[in-house]
Amino acid sequence: MNVFSLDDSVGYTINIIANLLKRELNDEFKREGVEVMAEQWALLLRLQERAGMNQLELAQATSRDNASITRSLVVLEKKQLIERQQVDQDRRDKYLALTPAGQALVPRMVACAQQVLERATQGMTTEEVTLFNQIIRKMIGNLS
Amino acid sequence: MNVFSLDDSVGYTINIIANLLKRELNDEFKREGVEVMAEQWALLLRLQERAGMNQLELAQATSRDNASITRSLVVLEKKQLIERQQVDQDRRDKYLALTPAGQALVPRMVACAQQVLERATQGMTTEEVTLFNQIIRKMIGNLS
DNA sequence: CAAAACTAATTGATATATCAAATATGTGCA
DNA sequence: TGCACATATTTGATATATCAATTAGTTTTG
């Protein structure tokens, strides 16, 4: 047996490209003086899309582990990019929202992400990229 | 501004699917009693493809940071799945190879990976998967 | 109403990635 | 030949992910 080629294995190549993209985005953030890590920018974006989520909702919205969200939020709160507010009704919940500083950061992060994406998708058409993303989303659906 | 949608952003979706695949593969390994982590199986596969690499070559062959390779190899050596041998010529190099136990593990890891991949690519044709992988490899090339 | 079941968030343990600096070794050349 | 430069690996510091267990608060129900 063993007709298995690592380079033909989507699970392997996806891992590689995810790591490369993360590195590139961190570099770009550093260059542009955006003081967040690649993993956190998705949280900030989600909160901009929809403020008032609690942590569980944010974890689901980003397909991430809940414990990991807690720790990311601690960092983001320390940087005063988000706020966690207790609301009367249920004292377990922490309602999440961007601070003004957090909101101001979003367009700069978006610019960095687009920069990186442009480099990554060089030589690909818009249609290809869109199709590619549809496939990924189908796979995400399959595993969720 | 702000016509930016997180879900349409390939950088974001790739990160999500990579994390999901890693989780699934770790689950599958656990179920099958394969005692390695998702990140390490690629190293073992590469060494099976080509024994005798040194660490730098292995780092390049897997697009990973060299320091990270060192630490993974320590783990794999402790589990007696790989050997690191000094060769006379250059005492800096550590020549890497699978042990018999490591070789025996490879087909079981491959089976797990194929299992996970089948779940992830449900509803996709072989052609779609192949095309998808070609796009990823193009992106990897763009960023390497 | 009080105990059991449930829910949201946190914490502990373990595993990994990356960059930068340190070690150890080798090579070239002035 | 000895010093500057190059190379291979390791280590330190920092950041993240996941699972399992814990803490704290809420709801259900006998």
Tab-separated table of N, CA, C and O (backbone and C1' of nucleotides) in Angstrom, chain B residues 23 54-56 66-67 70-71 84 92-94, chain D residues 6-13 17-20:
chain	number	residue	atom	x	y	z
B	23	ARG	N	-8.423	19.427	14.733
B	23	ARG	CA	-9.211	18.823	15.805
B	23	ARG	C	-9.718	17.452	15.417
B	23	ARG	O	-9.618	16.493	16.180
B	54	ASN	N	18.150	16.323	7.061
B	54	ASN	CA	18.456	16.987	8.327
B	54	ASN	C	17.277	17.882	8.692
B	54	ASN	O	16.281	17.948	7.976
B	55	GLN	N	17.393	18.595	9.794
B	55	GLN	CA	16.235	19.313	10.289
B	55	GLN	C	15.825	20.497	9.415
B	55	GLN	O	14.640	20.757	9.232
B	56	LEU	N	16.827	21.161	8.879
B	56	LEU	CA	16.506	22.289	8.013
B	56	LEU	C	15.718	21.838	6.793
B	56	LEU	O	14.751	22.476	6.383
B	66	ASN	N	11.930	26.324	11.957
B	66	ASN	CA	12.937	25.337	12.325
B	66	ASN	C	12.903	24.992	13.818
B	66	ASN	O	13.046	23.832	14.208
B	67	ALA	N	12.697	26.009	14.633
B	67	ALA	CA	12.653	25.776	16.077
B	67	ALA	C	11.525	24.814	16.438
B	67	ALA	O	11.668	23.959	17.318
B	70	THR	N	12.546	21.219	15.847
B	70	THR	CA	13.344	20.684	16.947
B	70	THR	C	12.461	20.110	18.039
B	70	THR	O	12.640	18.983	18.482
B	71	ARG	N	11.491	20.899	18.445
B	71	ARG	CA	10.670	20.458	19.582
B	71	ARG	C	9.789	19.280	19.220
B	71	ARG	O	9.577	18.367	20.027
B	84	ARG	N	17.646	10.151	15.550
B	84	ARG	CA	18.528	11.219	15.081
B	84	ARG	C	19.948	10.732	15.220
B	84	ARG	O	20.412	10.455	16.318
B	92	ARG	N	27.293	19.072	13.069
B	92	ARG	CA	26.132	19.900	13.353
B	92	ARG	C	24.847	19.203	12.933
B	92	ARG	O	23.809	19.341	13.552
B	93	ASP	N	24.944	18.475	11.845
B	93	ASP	CA	23.761	17.818	11.291
B	93	ASP	C	23.251	16.699	12.185
B	93	ASP	O	24.018	16.006	12.842
B	94	LYS	N	21.952	16.553	12.179
B	94	LYS	CA	21.331	15.356	12.741
B	94	LYS	C	20.560	14.689	11.616
B	94	LYS	O	19.606	15.257	11.098
D	6	DA	P	28.377	35.655	5.760
D	6	DA	O5'	28.182	34.082	5.904
D	6	DA	C5'	29.017	33.207	5.145
D	6	DA	C4'	28.675	31.778	5.518
D	6	DA	C3'	27.174	31.517	5.617
D	6	DA	O3'	26.913	30.314	4.903
D	6	DA	C1'	28.237	30.844	7.613
D	7	DT	P	25.434	29.810	4.686
D	7	DT	O5'	25.345	28.632	5.748
D	7	DT	C5'	26.299	27.599	5.711
D	7	DT	C4'	25.985	26.618	6.818
D	7	DT	C3'	24.492	26.299	6.958
D	7	DT	O3'	24.376	24.891	6.991
D	7	DT	C1'	25.417	26.906	9.042
D	8	DA	P	22.997	24.148	7.070
D	8	DA	O5'	23.034	23.677	8.585
D	8	DA	C5'	23.866	22.597	8.983
D	8	DA	C4'	23.419	22.121	10.350
D	8	DA	C3'	21.910	21.906	10.476
D	8	DA	O3'	21.720	20.647	11.128
D	8	DA	C1'	22.636	23.507	12.083
D	9	DT	P	20.222	20.143	11.492
D	9	DT	O5'	20.122	20.657	13.000
D	9	DT	C5'	21.139	20.254	13.911
D	9	DT	C4'	20.973	20.963	15.235
D	9	DT	C3'	19.605	20.802	15.899
D	9	DT	O3'	19.814	20.047	17.085
D	9	DT	C1'	20.430	23.018	16.088
D	10	DT	P	18.602	19.720	18.072
D	10	DT	O5'	18.713	20.945	19.092
D	10	DT	C5'	19.962	21.216	19.695
D	10	DT	C4'	19.843	22.398	20.638
D	10	DT	C3'	18.654	22.334	21.604
D	10	DT	O3'	19.199	22.508	22.901
D	10	DT	C1'	18.747	24.438	20.532
D	11	DT	P	18.264	22.379	24.193
D	11	DT	O5'	17.945	23.911	24.558
D	11	DT	C5'	19.014	24.830	24.648
D	11	DT	C4'	18.464	26.213	24.954
D	11	DT	C3'	17.270	26.249	25.918
D	11	DT	O3'	17.531	27.285	26.840
D	11	DT	C1'	16.751	27.408	23.938
D	12	DG	P	16.589	27.546	28.112
D	12	DG	O5'	15.985	29.000	27.809
D	12	DG	C5'	16.847	30.034	27.331
D	12	DG	C4'	16.057	31.320	27.155
D	12	DG	C3'	14.853	31.462	28.080
D	12	DG	O3'	14.719	32.848	28.399
D	12	DG	C1'	14.105	31.418	25.835
D	13	DA	P	13.579	33.345	29.416
D	13	DA	O5'	12.578	34.082	28.407
D	13	DA	C5'	13.095	34.968	27.428
D	13	DA	C4'	11.953	35.568	26.625
D	13	DA	C3'	10.660	35.764	27.424
D	13	DA	O3'	10.062	36.990	27.033
D	13	DA	C1'	10.247	34.363	25.573
D	17	DA	P	-6.131	30.804	19.182
D	17	DA	O5'	-5.837	29.254	19.424
D	17	DA	C5'	-5.336	28.457	18.356
D	17	DA	C4'	-5.570	26.996	18.696
D	17	DA	C3'	-6.987	26.727	19.178
D	17	DA	O3'	-7.511	25.581	18.501
D	17	DA	C1'	-5.403	26.043	20.829
D	18	DT	P	-9.050	25.155	18.683
D	18	DT	O5'	-8.956	23.978	19.745
D	18	DT	C5'	-7.983	22.959	19.544
D	18	DT	C4'	-7.998	22.022	20.736
D	18	DT	C3'	-9.396	21.817	21.324
D	18	DT	O3'	-9.706	20.433	21.304
D	18	DT	C1'	-7.835	22.335	23.017
D	19	DC	P	-11.155	19.901	21.664
D	19	DC	O5'	-10.897	19.226	23.097
D	19	DC	C5'	-9.807	18.332	23.250
D	19	DC	C4'	-9.647	17.996	24.723
D	19	DC	C3'	-10.964	17.689	25.435
D	19	DC	O3'	-10.774	16.522	26.233
D	19	DC	C1'	-9.806	19.411	26.572
D	20	DA	P	-12.029	15.846	26.954
D	20	DA	O5'	-11.684	16.073	28.499
D	20	DA	C5'	-10.328	16.259	28.904
D	20	DA	C4'	-10.302	16.709	30.352
D	20	DA	C3'	-11.570	16.382	31.141
D	20	DA	O3'	-11.196	16.042	32.469
D	20	DA	C1'	-11.251	18.712	31.118
